[in-house]
Short mmCIF file of C-alpha atoms in Angstrom, two decimals:
data_model
loop_
_atom_site.label_atom_id
_atom_site.label_comp_id
_atom_site.label_asym_id
_atom_site.label_seq_id
_atom_site.Cartn_x
_atom_site.Cartn_y
_atom_site.Cartn_z
CA UNK A 7 102.43 73.07 105.67
CA UNK A 8 104.20 74.67 108.28
CA UNK A 9 102.28 76.57 110.61
CA UNK A 10 103.05 80.09 111.83
CA UNK A 11 101.10 80.13 114.80
CA UNK A 12 97.50 79.22 116.14
CA UNK A 13 96.02 82.87 114.79
CA UNK A 14 93.21 83.05 112.37
CA UNK A 15 93.41 85.21 108.65
CA UNK A 16 90.55 86.08 106.36
CA UNK A 17 92.18 86.89 103.63
CA UNK A 18 90.17 87.96 100.11
CA UNK A 19 91.51 87.00 96.57
CA UNK A 20 92.46 88.81 93.90
CA UNK A 21 89.66 88.41 90.93
CA UNK A 22 90.02 85.96 88.13
CA UNK A 23 87.18 84.54 85.72
CA UNK A 24 84.33 83.02 87.74
CA UNK A 25 81.96 80.02 86.69
CA UNK A 26 78.72 82.29 86.60
CA UNK A 27 76.48 79.73 87.57
CA UNK A 28 77.70 78.33 90.49
CA UNK A 29 78.60 82.29 91.63
CA UNK A 30 75.15 83.23 90.83
CA UNK A 31 73.55 80.39 92.49
CA UNK A 32 75.06 81.67 95.45
CA UNK A 33 74.26 84.94 95.90
CA UNK A 34 71.00 83.63 95.45
CA UNK A 35 70.25 80.94 97.46
CA UNK A 36 72.93 82.05 100.31
CA UNK A 37 70.23 84.16 103.40
CA UNK A 38 73.01 86.94 103.38
CA UNK A 39 74.63 86.87 100.08
CA UNK A 40 70.58 87.12 99.06
CA UNK A 41 70.61 90.53 101.59
CA UNK A 42 73.96 91.92 100.21
CA UNK A 43 72.79 91.54 96.16
CA UNK A 44 69.40 93.39 97.18
CA UNK A 45 71.27 96.03 98.48
CA UNK A 46 73.63 95.98 95.84
CA UNK A 47 71.04 96.38 93.50
CA UNK A 48 69.31 98.97 95.98
CA UNK A 49 72.53 101.31 95.49
CA UNK A 50 73.57 101.04 92.05
CA UNK A 51 69.78 101.53 90.42
CA UNK A 52 69.78 98.22 88.40
CA UNK A 53 69.44 94.51 89.04
CA UNK A 54 73.00 92.91 89.61
CA UNK A 55 72.51 89.30 88.97
CA UNK A 56 70.95 90.53 85.04
CA UNK A 57 72.67 92.93 84.02
CA UNK A 58 76.06 90.55 85.28
CA UNK A 59 74.58 86.98 83.30
CA UNK A 60 74.09 89.33 80.11
CA UNK A 61 78.00 91.06 80.14
CA UNK A 62 80.95 90.40 78.39
CA UNK A 63 83.94 89.95 79.71
CA UNK A 64 85.58 88.58 82.95
CA UNK A 65 85.62 91.98 84.59
CA UNK A 66 83.39 94.04 83.61
CA UNK A 67 81.73 96.39 86.11
CA UNK A 68 78.94 93.99 87.06
CA UNK A 69 80.92 91.07 87.40
CA UNK A 70 83.26 93.26 89.83
CA UNK A 71 80.60 93.98 91.87
CA UNK A 72 79.30 90.86 92.15
CA UNK A 73 82.43 89.36 92.96
CA UNK A 74 82.79 91.90 95.65
CA UNK A 75 79.60 91.20 96.87
CA UNK A 76 80.17 87.06 97.23
CA UNK A 77 83.19 87.68 99.30
CA UNK A 78 82.18 89.70 101.46
CA UNK A 79 79.06 87.46 101.93
CA UNK A 80 81.20 84.06 101.82
CA UNK A 81 82.81 85.85 104.99
CA UNK A 82 80.18 86.33 106.92
CA UNK A 83 79.49 82.54 106.07
CA UNK A 84 83.33 81.28 107.21
CA UNK A 85 82.43 83.55 110.08
CA UNK A 86 78.91 81.26 110.64
CA UNK A 87 80.13 78.13 109.59
CA UNK A 88 83.51 77.83 111.04
CA UNK A 89 83.44 80.74 113.76
CA UNK A 90 86.74 82.30 112.68
CA UNK A 91 87.89 85.14 114.95
CA UNK A 92 90.22 86.57 112.47
CA UNK A 93 93.62 88.41 114.12
CA UNK A 94 94.60 90.15 110.57
CA UNK A 95 93.14 90.59 107.20
CA UNK A 96 95.02 90.87 103.67
CA UNK A 97 92.96 91.63 100.54
CA UNK A 98 96.17 91.29 96.74
CA UNK A 99 94.84 92.97 93.95
CA UNK A 100 91.11 93.38 93.97
CA UNK A 101 91.11 91.63 97.07
CA UNK A 102 91.90 94.62 98.76
CA UNK A 103 88.25 96.53 98.20
CA UNK A 104 86.34 93.44 99.99
CA UNK A 105 89.07 94.06 103.03
CA UNK A 106 88.77 97.57 102.99
CA UNK A 107 85.11 96.64 103.16
CA UNK A 108 85.18 93.84 105.49
CA UNK A 109 87.22 95.91 108.25
CA UNK A 110 84.42 98.21 108.75
CA UNK A 111 87.19 100.61 107.13
CA UNK A 112 83.98 101.77 104.09
CA UNK A 113 80.26 101.09 104.74
CA UNK A 114 79.38 98.38 102.21
CA UNK A 115 76.98 101.34 99.75
CA UNK A 116 80.36 102.88 99.67
CA UNK A 117 82.53 100.00 99.10
CA UNK A 118 80.01 98.57 95.72
CA UNK A 119 79.67 102.10 94.28
CA UNK A 120 83.28 102.42 94.78
CA UNK A 121 83.82 99.13 92.62
CA UNK A 122 81.40 99.77 90.04
CA UNK A 123 82.91 103.06 89.83
CA UNK A 124 86.08 102.03 89.60
CA UNK A 125 85.47 99.77 86.92
CA UNK A 126 84.02 102.71 84.51
CA UNK A 127 87.13 104.35 85.25
CA UNK A 128 89.59 101.19 84.37
CA UNK A 129 87.50 100.40 81.21
CA UNK A 130 87.80 103.74 79.76
CA UNK A 131 91.33 104.46 80.55
CA UNK A 132 92.57 101.08 79.52
CA UNK A 133 90.78 101.56 75.73
CA UNK A 134 92.33 104.67 75.27
CA UNK A 135 96.33 105.17 74.71
CA UNK A 136 96.87 102.16 76.77
CA UNK A 137 94.75 99.81 74.96
CA UNK A 138 97.53 97.26 73.96
CA UNK A 139 98.66 96.74 77.20
CA UNK A 140 97.83 93.24 78.90
CA UNK A 141 98.38 91.03 81.75
CA UNK A 142 100.20 87.56 81.52
CA UNK A 143 99.98 85.64 84.06
CA UNK A 144 102.70 82.41 83.90
CA UNK A 145 104.04 80.01 86.16
CA UNK A 146 107.21 77.00 86.38
CA UNK A 147 109.59 80.38 85.72
CA UNK A 148 112.11 80.77 88.76
CA UNK A 149 113.15 84.90 89.67
CA UNK A 150 116.54 83.88 87.40
CA UNK A 151 115.14 82.48 84.47
CA UNK A 152 112.61 85.71 84.80
CA UNK A 153 115.20 87.75 84.65
CA UNK A 154 116.86 87.03 81.77
CA UNK A 155 113.50 87.19 79.85
CA UNK A 156 113.14 90.65 80.92
CA UNK A 157 116.62 91.73 79.90
CA UNK A 158 115.19 90.26 76.40
CA UNK A 159 112.68 92.33 76.55
CA UNK A 160 114.19 94.99 76.98
CA UNK A 161 116.89 94.53 74.27
CA UNK A 162 113.85 94.15 71.69
CA UNK A 163 113.40 98.03 72.83
CA UNK A 164 109.83 96.04 74.58
CA UNK A 165 107.61 98.41 77.53
CA UNK A 166 107.31 95.72 80.30
CA UNK A 167 106.42 95.48 83.82
CA UNK A 168 106.14 92.78 86.92
CA UNK A 169 102.74 93.17 88.17
CA UNK A 170 102.45 90.52 90.50
CA UNK A 171 105.13 87.86 92.25
CA UNK A 172 102.46 85.03 93.16
CA UNK A 173 105.01 82.57 94.17
CA UNK A 174 109.31 82.48 93.82
CA UNK A 175 108.57 80.61 90.03
CA UNK A 176 105.05 81.97 89.38
CA UNK A 177 104.52 85.35 87.93
CA UNK A 178 102.52 88.17 86.26
CA UNK A 179 104.24 90.47 83.08
CA UNK A 180 102.64 93.39 81.67
CA UNK A 181 103.65 93.94 78.12
CA UNK A 182 102.44 95.07 74.97
CA UNK A 183 99.67 92.61 73.01
CA UNK A 184 102.45 92.48 70.02
CA UNK A 185 105.03 90.60 72.27
CA UNK A 186 102.47 87.83 73.47
CA UNK A 187 103.37 84.93 70.84
CA UNK A 188 106.98 85.60 71.78
CA UNK A 189 106.87 85.82 75.36
CA UNK A 190 104.45 82.61 75.05
CA UNK A 191 107.27 80.96 73.42
CA UNK A 192 110.21 82.03 75.35
CA UNK A 193 108.45 81.28 79.09
CA UNK A 194 108.13 76.82 77.17
CA UNK A 195 111.26 77.27 76.16
CA UNK A 196 112.80 78.28 79.80
CA UNK A 197 110.15 74.73 80.86
CA UNK A 198 107.12 77.31 82.18
CA UNK A 199 103.56 77.35 81.18
CA UNK A 200 101.70 80.59 80.09
CA UNK A 201 98.31 80.78 81.68
CA UNK A 202 95.81 83.37 81.84
CA UNK A 203 95.80 86.73 79.70
CA UNK A 204 94.44 89.54 81.54
CA UNK A 205 92.47 92.70 80.00
CA UNK A 206 92.37 95.45 81.40
CA UNK A 207 95.76 94.92 83.11
CA UNK A 208 96.47 96.39 86.37
CA UNK A 209 99.30 96.86 89.05
CA UNK A 210 101.22 99.36 86.35
CA UNK A 211 102.98 102.48 86.29
CA UNK A 212 101.40 103.59 83.33
CA UNK A 213 98.10 104.01 85.41
CA UNK A 214 99.52 106.62 87.28
CA UNK A 215 97.34 109.22 85.85
CA UNK A 216 94.32 107.01 86.24
CA UNK A 217 94.65 106.50 89.64
CA UNK A 218 94.85 110.66 89.91
CA UNK A 219 91.45 110.73 88.42
CA UNK A 220 90.35 107.75 90.96
CA UNK A 221 91.83 109.47 93.35
CA UNK A 222 90.45 112.75 92.91
CA UNK A 223 86.92 111.32 91.93
CA UNK A 224 86.17 108.34 93.44
CA UNK A 225 88.17 108.15 96.30
CA UNK A 226 88.47 111.34 97.64
CA UNK A 227 84.62 111.44 98.24
CA UNK A 228 84.80 108.64 100.07
CA UNK A 229 85.49 108.93 104.78
CA UNK A 230 88.05 105.45 105.25
CA UNK A 231 87.58 104.58 108.79
CA UNK A 232 90.42 103.10 110.73
CA UNK A 233 89.79 99.08 110.29
CA UNK A 234 88.45 97.21 112.48
CA UNK A 235 91.39 94.95 112.40
CA UNK A 236 94.97 95.14 110.63
CA UNK A 237 95.42 94.85 107.27
CA UNK A 238 98.03 93.90 105.00
CA UNK A 239 99.12 95.54 101.85
CA UNK A 240 99.33 93.52 99.19
CA UNK A 241 102.56 95.17 97.76
CA UNK A 242 104.99 95.05 100.39
CA UNK A 243 103.39 93.69 103.73
CA UNK A 244 103.33 96.35 105.83
CA UNK A 245 100.43 96.53 108.14
CA UNK A 246 97.86 99.48 107.72
CA UNK A 247 96.27 100.32 110.78
CA UNK A 248 94.46 104.31 110.13
CA UNK A 249 91.18 104.93 107.26
CA UNK A 250 94.00 106.80 105.15
CA UNK A 251 96.49 103.97 104.85
CA UNK A 252 93.13 101.90 103.39
CA UNK A 253 92.67 104.96 100.91
CA UNK A 254 97.17 105.16 99.70
CA UNK A 255 96.68 100.75 99.68
CA UNK A 256 94.07 100.62 97.33
CA UNK A 257 95.31 103.79 95.19
CA UNK A 258 99.15 102.79 95.06
CA UNK A 259 97.59 99.02 93.82
CA UNK A 260 97.48 100.76 90.21
CA UNK A 261 100.95 101.61 90.15
CA UNK A 262 102.87 99.01 92.36
CA UNK A 263 103.23 94.94 91.67
CA UNK A 264 101.24 92.49 94.06
CA UNK A 265 104.20 90.90 96.53
CA UNK A 266 102.14 87.71 97.78
CA UNK A 267 105.10 86.40 99.04
CA UNK A 268 105.71 89.34 101.35
CA UNK A 269 102.06 89.48 102.89
CA UNK A 270 102.43 85.19 103.84
CA UNK A 271 105.90 86.96 105.68
CA UNK A 272 103.72 89.37 107.37
CA UNK A 273 101.10 87.14 107.97
CA UNK A 274 103.33 84.42 109.43
CA UNK A 275 104.78 87.77 111.66
CA UNK A 276 101.10 88.31 113.29
CA UNK A 277 101.38 84.20 114.14
CA UNK A 278 98.28 83.23 111.32
CA UNK A 279 98.89 79.70 111.11
CA UNK A 280 94.83 78.98 108.97
CA UNK A 281 94.22 80.92 106.22
CA UNK A 282 89.94 81.56 104.82
CA UNK A 283 90.17 82.63 102.11
CA UNK A 284 86.49 84.35 101.38
CA UNK A 285 85.76 84.55 97.23
CA UNK A 286 86.25 82.19 93.96
CA UNK A 287 89.96 81.85 94.42
CA UNK A 288 92.25 79.96 92.03
CA UNK A 289 95.71 81.21 92.54
CA UNK A 290 96.72 82.91 95.78
CA UNK A 291 95.62 80.48 98.24
CA UNK A 292 97.03 77.15 96.24
CA UNK A 293 100.34 78.56 95.35
CA UNK A 294 103.11 76.31 97.12
CA UNK A 295 104.29 79.52 99.30
CA UNK A 296 100.66 79.16 101.25
CA UNK A 297 100.65 75.85 101.15
CA UNK A 298 104.18 76.11 102.55
CA UNK A 299 103.09 78.44 105.53
CA UNK A 300 99.27 77.79 106.60
CA UNK A 301 96.37 75.60 106.42
CA UNK A 302 94.05 76.86 103.78
CA UNK A 303 90.31 76.65 104.57
CA UNK A 304 88.65 77.40 101.48
CA UNK A 305 85.73 79.55 101.65
CA UNK A 306 84.23 79.92 98.09
CA UNK A 307 80.41 79.32 97.01
CA UNK A 308 80.84 75.57 95.69
CA UNK A 309 82.04 75.20 99.48
CA UNK A 310 79.50 77.30 100.82
CA UNK A 311 76.69 75.84 98.71
CA UNK A 312 77.52 72.00 100.06
CA UNK A 313 75.50 70.52 102.90
CA UNK A 314 76.06 71.92 105.92
CA UNK A 315 79.11 71.06 108.22
CA UNK A 316 81.01 71.67 111.53
CA UNK A 317 84.49 72.78 111.59
CA UNK A 318 87.10 73.34 109.58
CA UNK A 319 87.53 71.32 106.79
CA UNK A 320 91.53 72.45 105.00
CA UNK A 321 92.61 71.84 102.35
CA UNK A 322 96.36 71.36 101.72
#
């Protein structure tokens, strides 16, 4: 690890499949998480944990709100446990919602309602005209080989877009379901490793109409304050300093890909040497581009539920 400086940053990870038992236990046991869960249930008008337990799929409305609540509670736990005084904040993909609330750009209740309504709109839209589109993640495929794969997809007349650059050899590609078998074989032939297939997809230009609806019917009714500390936009690493810029950053996430290496570079420019990754994370805090540049301190449900200890426990 080559530390970029002595400052720390709060990072809220993108959302992936979350083990219900562990995450729900944290929400029910940790005092801050328990209070936030009760507040979220009151705002939504239903018992969050019960709805999440009964829901199907990894990205239901209830799973998304529970993930948001868990991330925010874990940030509070990290502040108490490690004395974190972050200089900057980042939230790739879904994590942008938690980052907006954590930095004070949105009140907690508004963040909960935004997340729930966002999830409903996304589910309805994805089930319609673009219900065949999924996002496939894969590792061990360098950028040059990825370019050859996407060129072959173009030759096949198959629509596709890169939705996320996680590392130099780790990407997410959105395309039609009928191309998944071909893509999996092509990735393996290149020595790569196909990983998770995500539905609904995100970060694709096809979602322009959905972005318009969200901006009009969800974000348009919210007042965004200036964040209390700079946010780093996950699309290009730019600093986000005003409430309107936060609104735009969130809306951009529908159509623009995540470029995590650019976020890493921006955090380095801010003098960050330690990342506190607040939430269940199997991706952004674990890839080499992150581990090479920072000391990574996980603040996840499993860590927070261990017997109390003092001082950071960096993972490399």
